[in-house]
Amino acid sequence: MSVEKLEFQAETKRLLDLVVNSIYTNKEIFLRELISNASDALDKLRIESLTNKELANDDEEPEIFVVPDANTKTITISDNGIGMTRDEVITNIGTIAKSGTKDFLDKLREASGSTAQELIGQFGVGFYSAFIVADKVELITRKAGTDSAVKWTSDGAGEYELEDCDKDSQGTIIVLHLKKEFCGDDEYNFTDAHEVERLVKKYSDFVRYPVKMNFEVKGKDGEETSIEIRTVNSMKPIWTRNKSEITREEYDEFFKQQVHEWEAPLEVFHVKAEGTVEYTALLCIPKHAAPNLYYSDYESGLQLYSRHVFIMDKCKDFLPDYLRFVKGLVDSPDLPLNISREILQQSVEVKVIGKALEKNIQKQLGKMLKDDRDKYEEFWREFGKSLKIGVYNSMFDNKLKDSLKDLLLFPTSNDGKLSTLAEYVSRVPDFQKKIYVAAGKDATAIEQLPQMELLRERGLEVIYLTDPVDEFTIDVLHEYDEKHFQSITREDFELDDAESQKVKAEVEEIAKTHEDLLKDVKEAIGGDVKEVRLTSRLKSGAVCLVTGEGGPSLSMEKTFAAMNNPMFKATQILELNPNHAVFKKLESLHEGGKDSQDFKDLCTTLYSLALLIEGVMPNNPADLANKVTELLTK
Ligand code: ADP
């Protein structure tokens, strides 16, 4: 039989390199990963055999075998599940399909120590974790319903070999040739049955198929030793037990085993309901967002069980999209075992359970926000974007909007700390009738906006919108506690107090006598600016760019452009500070004639600078650079 040599996909190679030169401190987790894959393979077989009777294997009970062997220095994990065809081995084991892999690897390269650990934990390397402990891995597999088997071998160094082979029955055998330090020379001995038994109990106790091992039983005086096969895991579904009897560690371990979480979740919800529809749900909020959470290939959804029997994975119909980060399972005796995805979508029971779970999660989040602010902020940093997208998508659903608005947090000019909208409103002075917001790349960029100076001086707090989705969210919310949101970079922004109104009136007076100047500045800039006007919102700044009411802002325009929607344009209004020396200069140059080159240059330079302040690249940056250099030498 010929041996074919193949190369791992470039990204897989890089990932394997990381695993082989192990950055994992926990060397034991390979066992959990491989047993969990075996359990998934048994699930797939059971589900496929519901529709394809030929696959049903009535002679054999589904089982997983773990065989440590001190003589050969190996540990073997086998299952009689679905198995893989040759092509499936190539795609499943030779490549990583997750999008965001490249970004992830780049991030990982820059990270160090514990951050790197955390990152790789979030990503999860599944099968490749075998190379943490093995310097050679063999995988022999035969797909259910076929009679050819294939053997895959690799030392994790960039290439793998494939060859046809014989295998008596369907399923997969994985042989790990252990590195020396894992055979008892050092801290670990994965060739020792009792040590491995302890690990299976620790990491795979709730796996729903028997994990079996061989144990030597010493014969009584003179009798030969015999081998006893024992099931090591309890298989008892944790969610059927009483909440009060389950420790947090048990829950944590369950999520690691059952939903492939690599670290203890941030929060666990265990809900039992016996109303019109009976169900138990065991859900968690992970500690970290999956790297591909907002990519289209992220598979959200819960596992579904009926009377403790697994029915399907990644069932999307329970939770709305904005809760896509929630993981876990639902077990309901009111759902039939042979339910299909199509029927599930129509199911009234699923809708009832889903609504109740959504409400429950909202309630728990509200409680966390109230009782454990640090934890909520940790949650917010990872998943806040999801809730904001939830609000954005609630455009026609006021009930949803209302239930989410008090869960939102934003950084504000109050030390950049995260604040709820209620907290913000409670702090504003009586005269302030609106909620001030400003958008920018980050807090520093917003703080440097010339429009911020006056507000800072007056001690007025501004909410920072630093995530591209924020402005869209605020747009949909429209108001909070009867106060409308008001961007400080929109044309209609003004302070409501008497002092500000007075200054505004003064500026309006100046504007009346400078109508020609403003018209000529507009003409000199040309194209993109709809209006040039004087402003009272600047202190030491000379110019700023604001956007028209309604329609997208400049940063929304950028977001649209990034999504390939360049037709959504902001209406630009250039504002000049009449109390600034540059304005006086503009006036004097204007007296020399609106067609003078110096006047025109000053107008276009001011406009380019206003764009730069907003983080928008002017059309002709080289021209701007030349003009500024020239001015510097004058
Ligand atoms: P994940 O399990 O997260 O998809 P893995 O790297 O652990 O990632 O496995 C990749 C794929 O290889 C699995 O999705 C599955 O299709 C296949 N696979 C792994 N182990 C087995 C097995 N024991 N039996 C059948 N298929 C398997």
XYZ file of C-alpha atoms in Angstrom, residues 21-625:
605
model
C 6.940 23.641 21.786
C 4.186 23.536 24.282
C 3.008 26.757 25.737
C 0.428 24.795 27.685
C 1.070 24.475 31.357
C -1.645 21.894 31.747
C -0.312 18.836 29.935
C -3.269 16.649 30.857
C -5.927 18.271 28.746
C -5.103 16.241 25.619
C -7.039 13.377 27.180
C -10.178 15.458 27.605
C -9.914 16.687 24.009
C -9.498 13.245 22.476
C -12.223 11.663 24.618
C -14.519 14.539 23.778
C -13.853 14.051 20.044
C -14.596 10.340 20.475
C -17.847 11.176 22.238
C -18.808 13.577 19.420
C -18.082 10.810 16.892
C -20.450 8.486 18.777
C -23.138 11.188 18.817
C -22.774 11.681 15.080
C -23.126 7.968 14.441
C -26.242 7.706 16.577
C -27.872 10.659 14.891
C -26.987 9.601 11.371
C -28.216 6.089 12.003
C -31.661 7.485 12.821
C -32.095 8.276 9.137
C -29.647 5.759 7.665
C -30.549 2.413 9.184
C -27.558 0.737 7.527
C -25.244 2.596 9.836
C -26.921 1.303 12.964
C -24.531 -0.977 14.743
C -26.752 -3.200 16.810
C -24.005 -5.674 17.739
C -21.842 -3.166 19.484
C -22.551 -0.794 22.310
C -21.081 2.650 21.770
C -17.920 2.927 23.826
C -14.609 4.669 24.204
C -11.479 2.781 25.169
C -8.418 4.316 26.770
C -5.388 2.040 26.880
C -2.136 3.173 28.449
C 0.796 0.853 27.725
C 4.109 1.099 29.554
C 5.838 -1.388 27.249
C 5.231 0.509 24.043
C 5.208 3.908 25.813
C 1.899 4.737 24.221
C -1.605 5.711 25.184
C -4.401 4.750 22.804
C -7.844 6.315 22.641
C -10.380 4.537 20.473
C -14.064 4.779 19.722
C -16.581 2.904 17.601
C -18.198 6.113 16.349
C -18.718 7.584 12.903
C -15.053 7.467 11.777
C -13.668 9.444 8.835
C -13.084 8.888 5.146
C -9.676 9.642 3.670
C -10.876 13.047 2.435
C -12.381 13.881 5.797
C -9.081 13.085 7.490
C -7.349 15.528 5.141
C -9.838 18.345 5.762
C -10.513 17.710 9.451
C -7.043 16.927 10.651
C -4.823 18.733 8.144
C -6.446 22.168 8.087
C -8.013 24.644 10.445
C -11.243 25.973 9.070
C -11.930 28.624 11.693
C -11.877 32.116 10.287
C -9.840 34.576 12.233
C -7.091 31.957 12.603
C -4.475 34.169 11.022
C -5.445 37.186 13.136
C -5.391 34.960 16.159
C -1.921 33.638 15.423
C -0.611 37.148 14.857
C -2.054 38.257 18.164
C -0.528 35.241 19.815
C 2.908 36.048 18.462
C 2.768 39.464 20.069
C 1.444 38.158 23.373
C 3.630 36.700 26.052
C 3.380 34.506 29.144
C -0.037 34.270 30.682
C -1.716 36.304 27.931
C -0.503 33.768 25.382
C -1.855 30.964 27.565
C -5.192 32.661 27.796
C -5.350 33.294 24.068
C -4.564 29.768 23.034
C -7.063 28.584 25.621
C -9.798 30.559 23.940
C -8.875 29.209 20.569
C -8.641 25.582 21.542
C -6.494 23.248 19.504
C -8.590 20.089 19.861
C -6.959 17.124 18.191
C -3.598 18.859 17.960
C -3.358 18.859 21.751
C -2.096 15.275 21.270
C 1.242 16.797 20.333
C 1.595 18.333 23.782
C 2.545 14.914 25.081
C 3.363 12.845 21.987
C 6.193 13.086 19.496
C 4.350 10.864 17.053
C 0.617 10.381 16.590
C -1.111 7.686 14.558
C -4.779 7.857 13.697
C -6.477 4.866 12.146
C -10.040 5.395 11.092
C -12.823 3.734 9.168
C -15.968 5.597 8.290
C -19.245 3.914 9.229
C -20.886 2.398 6.172
C -17.588 1.916 4.266
C -15.023 -0.861 4.398
C -11.814 0.955 3.698
C -9.677 2.398 6.436
C -6.883 4.908 6.408
C -3.907 5.514 8.646
C -2.632 9.012 9.337
C 0.772 9.489 10.951
C 2.612 12.634 11.932
C 5.302 13.910 14.237
C 3.657 17.340 14.179
C 6.507 18.905 12.251
C 4.791 20.119 9.135
C 3.992 16.934 7.270
C 1.815 13.919 7.707
C 1.566 10.566 5.990
C -1.537 8.812 4.788
C -1.820 5.179 3.799
C -4.629 2.715 3.286
C -4.857 0.069 5.969
C -7.117 -2.584 7.446
C -9.466 -2.064 10.309
C -12.056 -4.609 11.411
C -14.807 -2.222 12.309
C -15.880 1.367 12.039
C -14.491 4.061 14.282
C -11.228 5.711 15.145
C -8.094 4.652 16.990
C -5.588 7.270 18.046
C -2.182 6.108 19.249
C 0.020 8.643 21.008
C 3.709 7.757 21.175
C 4.503 9.568 24.363
C 7.471 11.815 24.847
C 9.883 10.407 27.415
C 8.930 12.867 30.138
C 5.357 11.612 30.140
C 6.232 7.970 30.802
C 7.057 8.286 34.463
C 10.510 9.831 34.302
C 9.106 13.126 35.366
C 5.951 14.467 36.946
C 3.551 12.578 34.652
C 2.996 8.974 33.765
C 0.368 8.562 31.105
C 1.261 4.887 30.750
C -0.029 4.130 34.216
C -3.616 2.874 34.308
C -4.418 4.319 37.703
C -3.071 7.753 36.898
C -4.976 7.781 33.628
C -8.116 6.560 35.394
C -7.863 9.514 37.764
C -7.576 11.888 34.803
C -10.541 10.384 32.983
C -12.612 10.833 36.138
C -11.363 14.373 36.513
C -11.849 15.491 32.942
C -14.404 13.202 31.374
C -16.697 12.012 34.110
C -19.893 13.318 32.495
C -19.123 12.030 29.004
C -22.313 10.276 28.064
C -20.708 7.090 26.711
C -18.739 4.596 28.766
C -15.018 5.292 28.861
C -13.509 1.887 29.490
C -10.061 0.845 30.644
C -8.233 -2.415 31.308
C -6.978 -3.083 34.789
C -4.690 -5.838 35.861
C -6.122 -7.917 38.674
C -3.478 -9.753 40.635
C -4.371 -13.426 41.110
C -4.510 -14.941 44.558
C -1.356 -16.862 45.522
C 0.079 -18.374 42.446
C -2.861 -17.631 40.133
C -2.136 -15.660 36.999
C -2.998 -11.996 36.826
C -6.090 -11.315 34.800
C -7.426 -8.268 33.013
C -10.623 -6.622 34.121
C -12.447 -4.099 31.954
C -14.073 -1.290 33.911
C -16.092 1.761 32.968
C -14.310 4.675 34.557
C -16.742 7.567 34.162
C -20.022 7.998 36.016
C -21.949 9.249 32.918
C -24.513 10.862 35.223
C -25.728 14.081 33.671
C -24.836 16.810 36.115
C -27.873 18.914 35.224
C -30.262 16.295 36.553
C -28.773 16.682 40.012
C -29.923 19.126 42.633
C -28.412 22.567 42.281
C -27.534 22.723 45.949
C -25.435 19.575 45.669
C -23.290 20.746 42.775
C -20.092 22.629 43.457
C -18.819 25.422 41.264
C -15.789 23.247 40.380
C -18.105 20.529 39.111
C -19.953 23.025 36.926
C -16.652 24.385 35.617
C -15.383 20.948 34.758
C -18.669 20.098 33.100
C -18.437 23.033 30.710
C -14.878 22.148 29.857
C -15.911 18.593 29.031
C -19.261 19.139 27.493
C -19.087 22.335 25.503
C -15.376 22.465 24.829
C -14.767 25.434 27.098
C -11.096 25.697 27.898
C -11.384 27.677 31.056
C -13.851 28.028 33.868
C -16.820 30.106 32.672
C -17.520 33.576 34.014
C -21.069 32.735 35.046
C -23.207 29.608 35.208
C -27.007 29.419 35.025
C -28.801 26.255 36.043
C -32.525 26.595 35.442
C -35.254 24.046 36.070
C -38.799 24.803 35.015
C -41.982 22.819 35.341
C -44.603 25.126 33.831
C -46.421 24.522 30.554
C -43.189 23.155 29.174
C -40.847 21.212 31.391
C -37.141 21.721 30.890
C -33.753 22.019 32.501
C -31.118 24.341 31.090
C -27.492 24.493 32.093
C -25.921 27.548 30.518
C -22.771 29.554 30.897
C -21.207 32.807 29.863
C -17.614 32.011 28.930
C -14.819 34.068 30.398
C -13.596 35.143 26.977
C -15.269 35.749 23.643
C -14.370 33.224 20.953
C -11.980 34.821 18.428
C -14.513 34.238 15.647
C -17.597 35.304 17.667
C -18.529 37.977 15.139
C -17.515 36.054 12.036
C -20.086 34.296 9.945
C -18.616 30.860 10.628
C -19.142 31.156 14.381
C -21.626 28.485 15.286
C -23.809 29.620 18.126
C -26.488 27.541 19.757
C -27.204 25.162 22.576
C -27.044 21.407 22.824
C -30.433 19.804 22.916
C -31.387 16.754 24.976
C -34.631 14.977 25.477
C -34.902 12.866 28.627
C -31.123 13.123 28.998
C -30.482 11.718 25.526
C -28.463 13.938 23.237
C -30.427 15.070 20.179
C -28.386 17.759 18.488
C -25.656 20.287 18.893
C -25.630 24.005 18.039
C -29.355 24.412 18.134
C -29.874 28.084 17.241
C -33.582 28.343 17.895
C -33.508 28.859 21.629
C -31.609 32.073 21.990
C -31.674 35.296 19.967
C -28.566 36.207 18.036
C -27.410 38.839 20.512
C -26.924 36.055 23.073
C -24.808 34.031 20.655
C -21.999 33.864 23.226
C -24.088 31.828 25.690
C -23.179 28.143 25.728
C -24.731 25.099 27.290
C -27.671 22.769 26.926
C -31.399 22.356 27.227
C -32.960 19.065 28.263
C -36.725 18.770 27.861
C -38.960 15.688 28.024
C -41.522 17.651 25.978
C -39.386 17.444 22.841
C -39.417 14.234 20.807
C -36.171 12.313 20.316
C -36.321 12.298 16.552
C -36.991 15.993 16.105
C -35.385 17.569 13.033
C -33.911 21.052 12.751
C -36.838 22.094 10.541
C -39.480 20.951 13.011
C -37.531 22.542 15.809
C -37.836 25.946 14.179
C -41.618 25.670 14.254
C -41.831 24.183 17.719
C -43.957 26.085 20.215
C -42.106 24.386 23.080
C -38.782 25.651 21.795
C -40.191 29.184 21.556
C -41.546 29.034 25.109
C -38.245 27.722 26.477
C -36.243 30.259 24.439
C -38.268 33.241 25.652
C -37.970 32.129 29.256
C -34.219 31.602 28.931
C -33.705 34.985 27.287
C -35.593 36.698 30.115
C -33.685 34.725 32.678
C -30.319 35.672 31.221
C -31.315 39.352 31.060
C -32.406 39.176 34.693
C -29.198 37.493 35.813
C -27.113 40.052 33.947
C -29.036 42.863 35.629
C -28.356 41.227 38.971
C -24.677 40.852 38.212
C -24.498 44.518 37.256
C -26.091 45.483 40.559
C -24.332 43.060 42.888
C -20.949 42.450 41.319
C -19.896 45.409 39.228
C -16.339 44.152 38.574
C -17.620 40.882 37.201
C -20.181 42.664 35.040
C -17.519 44.943 33.612
C -15.431 41.869 32.835
C -18.456 40.456 31.043
C -19.040 43.751 29.278
C -15.520 44.006 27.945
C -15.896 40.600 26.282
C -19.539 40.603 25.216
C -20.826 44.169 25.470
C -20.698 44.427 21.702
C -23.257 41.614 21.431
C -25.777 43.468 23.602
C -25.190 46.659 21.628
C -25.852 44.774 18.415
C -28.961 43.453 20.167
C -30.193 47.005 20.730
C -29.360 47.931 17.163
C -31.406 44.995 15.905
C -34.300 45.914 18.205
C -35.259 48.783 15.930
C -38.847 47.520 15.724
C -39.019 45.834 19.093
C -39.408 48.355 21.888
C -39.795 45.675 24.500
C -36.393 44.251 23.690
C -34.882 47.720 23.560
C -36.293 48.467 27.007
C -34.974 45.267 28.468
C -31.454 45.884 27.178
C -30.964 49.612 27.638
C -30.137 49.354 31.339
C -27.531 46.688 30.675
C -25.428 48.983 28.491
C -22.166 50.461 29.679
C -20.136 53.244 28.086
C -16.913 54.956 29.037
C -17.450 58.635 29.757
C -15.345 61.734 30.295
C -15.811 61.018 33.992
C -12.311 59.452 34.209
C -13.063 57.135 31.310
C -14.881 54.820 33.737
C -17.722 52.650 32.469
C -21.131 54.046 33.259
C -24.715 52.939 32.775
C -27.052 55.436 31.134
C -28.956 55.760 34.421
C -25.734 56.637 36.246
C -24.854 59.220 33.611
C -28.291 60.834 33.786
C -28.160 60.943 37.581
C -25.006 63.067 37.393
C -25.996 65.707 34.825
C -26.907 69.234 35.964
C -30.569 70.254 35.919
C -30.269 72.523 32.904
C -28.833 69.731 30.742
C -31.750 68.337 28.796
C -29.757 65.977 26.576
C -27.257 63.176 26.855
C -23.985 64.296 25.300
C -22.106 61.749 23.219
C -18.977 61.873 21.075
C -17.613 59.262 18.705
C -13.973 58.505 18.045
C -11.378 55.802 17.660
C -10.653 55.766 21.392
C -10.975 57.904 24.516
C -7.798 59.856 23.732
C -8.979 60.764 20.247
C -12.286 62.007 21.657
C -10.652 63.948 24.473
C -8.593 65.786 21.880
C -11.590 66.888 19.831
C -11.700 70.708 19.903
C -15.402 70.480 20.726
C -14.528 68.794 24.033
C -12.675 71.774 25.444
C -15.706 73.865 26.294
C -17.560 70.929 27.815
C -14.549 70.051 29.914
C -14.316 73.618 31.117
C -17.979 73.611 32.094
C -17.574 70.251 33.837
C -20.109 68.596 31.519
C -19.842 64.854 31.096
C -19.734 63.222 27.677
C -20.359 59.579 26.803
C -17.605 58.149 24.602
C -18.642 56.061 21.622
C -15.477 54.181 20.744
C -16.871 51.025 19.175
C -18.119 51.432 15.573
C -21.437 49.864 16.584
C -22.009 52.449 19.362
C -23.361 55.264 17.208
C -25.768 52.894 15.517
C -26.931 51.621 18.898
C -27.450 55.156 20.201
C -29.322 56.038 17.024
C -31.783 53.215 17.613
C -32.148 53.968 21.333
C -32.863 57.569 20.452
C -33.453 58.617 24.060
C -33.023 57.471 27.606
C -35.176 58.624 30.504
C -36.791 61.194 28.182
C -33.421 62.724 27.379
C -32.385 62.596 23.749
C -28.886 61.685 22.742
C -26.960 64.582 21.310
C -23.644 64.195 19.541
C -21.300 67.066 20.303
C -20.104 66.890 16.706
C -23.513 67.357 15.101
C -24.606 70.696 13.662
C -27.499 71.129 16.079
C -25.433 70.775 19.246
C -25.715 73.612 21.723
C -25.461 73.977 25.448
C -28.726 74.818 27.149
C -27.474 77.146 29.876
C -27.978 80.939 29.785
C -24.260 81.733 29.466
C -23.873 79.541 26.387
C -27.000 80.980 24.806
C -25.562 84.475 25.265
C -22.264 83.581 23.568
C -24.230 81.921 20.784
C -26.217 85.106 20.171
C -22.986 87.101 19.986
C -21.508 84.751 17.410
C -24.703 84.976 15.365
C -24.274 88.746 15.299
C -20.688 88.397 13.994
C -21.886 85.920 11.377
C -24.371 88.458 10.006
C -21.523 90.793 9.090
C -19.379 88.014 7.576
C -21.786 86.339 5.200
C -19.588 87.002 2.174
C -16.499 85.665 3.867
C -18.238 82.417 4.831
C -19.626 81.999 1.328
C -16.170 82.510 -0.190
C -14.512 80.079 2.201
C -17.049 77.471 1.116
C -16.351 78.209 -2.514
C -12.578 77.978 -1.976
C -12.904 74.544 -0.372
C -15.267 73.301 -3.037
C -17.068 69.959 -3.242
C -17.590 68.169 0.031
C -18.609 70.882 2.481
C -22.291 71.793 2.564
C -21.918 74.859 4.723
C -19.290 77.020 6.390
C -20.383 78.838 9.516
C -19.209 80.460 12.718
C -19.443 78.606 15.980
C -19.591 79.185 19.709
C -18.651 75.625 20.555
C -14.873 76.125 20.247
C -12.554 77.582 22.878
C -8.917 77.545 21.737
C -9.534 75.479 18.591
C -9.677 77.310 15.266
C -11.878 74.959 13.266
C -13.953 71.843 13.533
C -16.015 69.715 11.248
C -19.511 68.758 12.295
C -22.120 66.685 10.553
C -25.648 67.493 9.582
C -28.620 66.334 11.626
C -29.894 62.903 10.681
C -27.898 60.833 8.228
C -24.602 59.191 9.100
C -21.812 60.879 11.060
C -18.248 60.914 9.770
C -17.327 57.810 11.755
C -20.498 56.035 10.613
C -19.491 56.930 7.063
C -16.172 55.182 7.706
C -17.950 52.096 9.057
C -20.238 52.012 6.024
C -17.238 52.342 3.699
C -15.521 49.434 5.504
C -18.673 47.388 4.856
C -18.545 48.312 1.175
C -21.374 50.823 1.389
C -19.569 53.976 0.254
C -22.798 55.706 -0.779
C -23.720 56.559 2.829
C -22.091 59.960 3.213
C -22.089 62.371 6.126
C -23.139 65.961 5.476
C -20.094 68.032 6.357
C -20.294 71.478 7.937
C -17.093 73.394 8.590
C -17.198 75.594 11.664
C -14.809 78.473 12.366
C -14.029 80.027 15.719
C -14.524 83.817 15.262
C -12.373 84.483 18.339
C -9.336 82.720 16.964
C -6.319 84.500 15.438
C -6.651 82.373 12.296
C -10.088 83.833 11.722
C -8.609 87.343 11.802
C -6.003 86.194 9.290
C -8.732 84.772 7.103
C -10.539 88.107 7.250
C -7.459 90.079 6.250
C -6.561 87.727 3.389
C -10.156 87.913 2.219
C -9.832 91.658 1.995
C -7.062 91.002 -0.566
C -9.666 89.285 -2.718
C -11.383 85.912 -2.623
C -9.299 84.707 -5.553
C -5.959 85.341 -3.905
C -3.881 82.195 -3.632
C -3.072 82.811 0.042
C -6.769 83.036 0.940
C -7.585 79.862 -0.951
C -4.627 78.000 0.571
C -5.642 78.960 4.083
C -9.231 77.791 3.438
C -8.226 74.385 2.086
C -5.600 73.904 4.787
C -8.131 74.639 7.534
C -10.541 72.167 5.980
C -7.865 69.461 5.761
C -6.945 70.041 9.394
C -10.602 69.764 10.415
C -10.771 66.424 8.598
C -7.633 65.179 10.322
C -9.048 66.089 13.736
C -11.985 63.815 12.924
C -9.605 61.052 11.925
C -10.428 61.364 8.227
C -7.579 61.435 5.726
C -7.799 64.532 3.470
C -7.955 63.859 -0.253
C -4.507 65.217 -0.887
C -2.297 64.719 2.168
C 0.917 65.592 0.292
C -0.526 68.972 -0.653
C -1.460 69.619 2.968
C 2.035 68.679 4.107
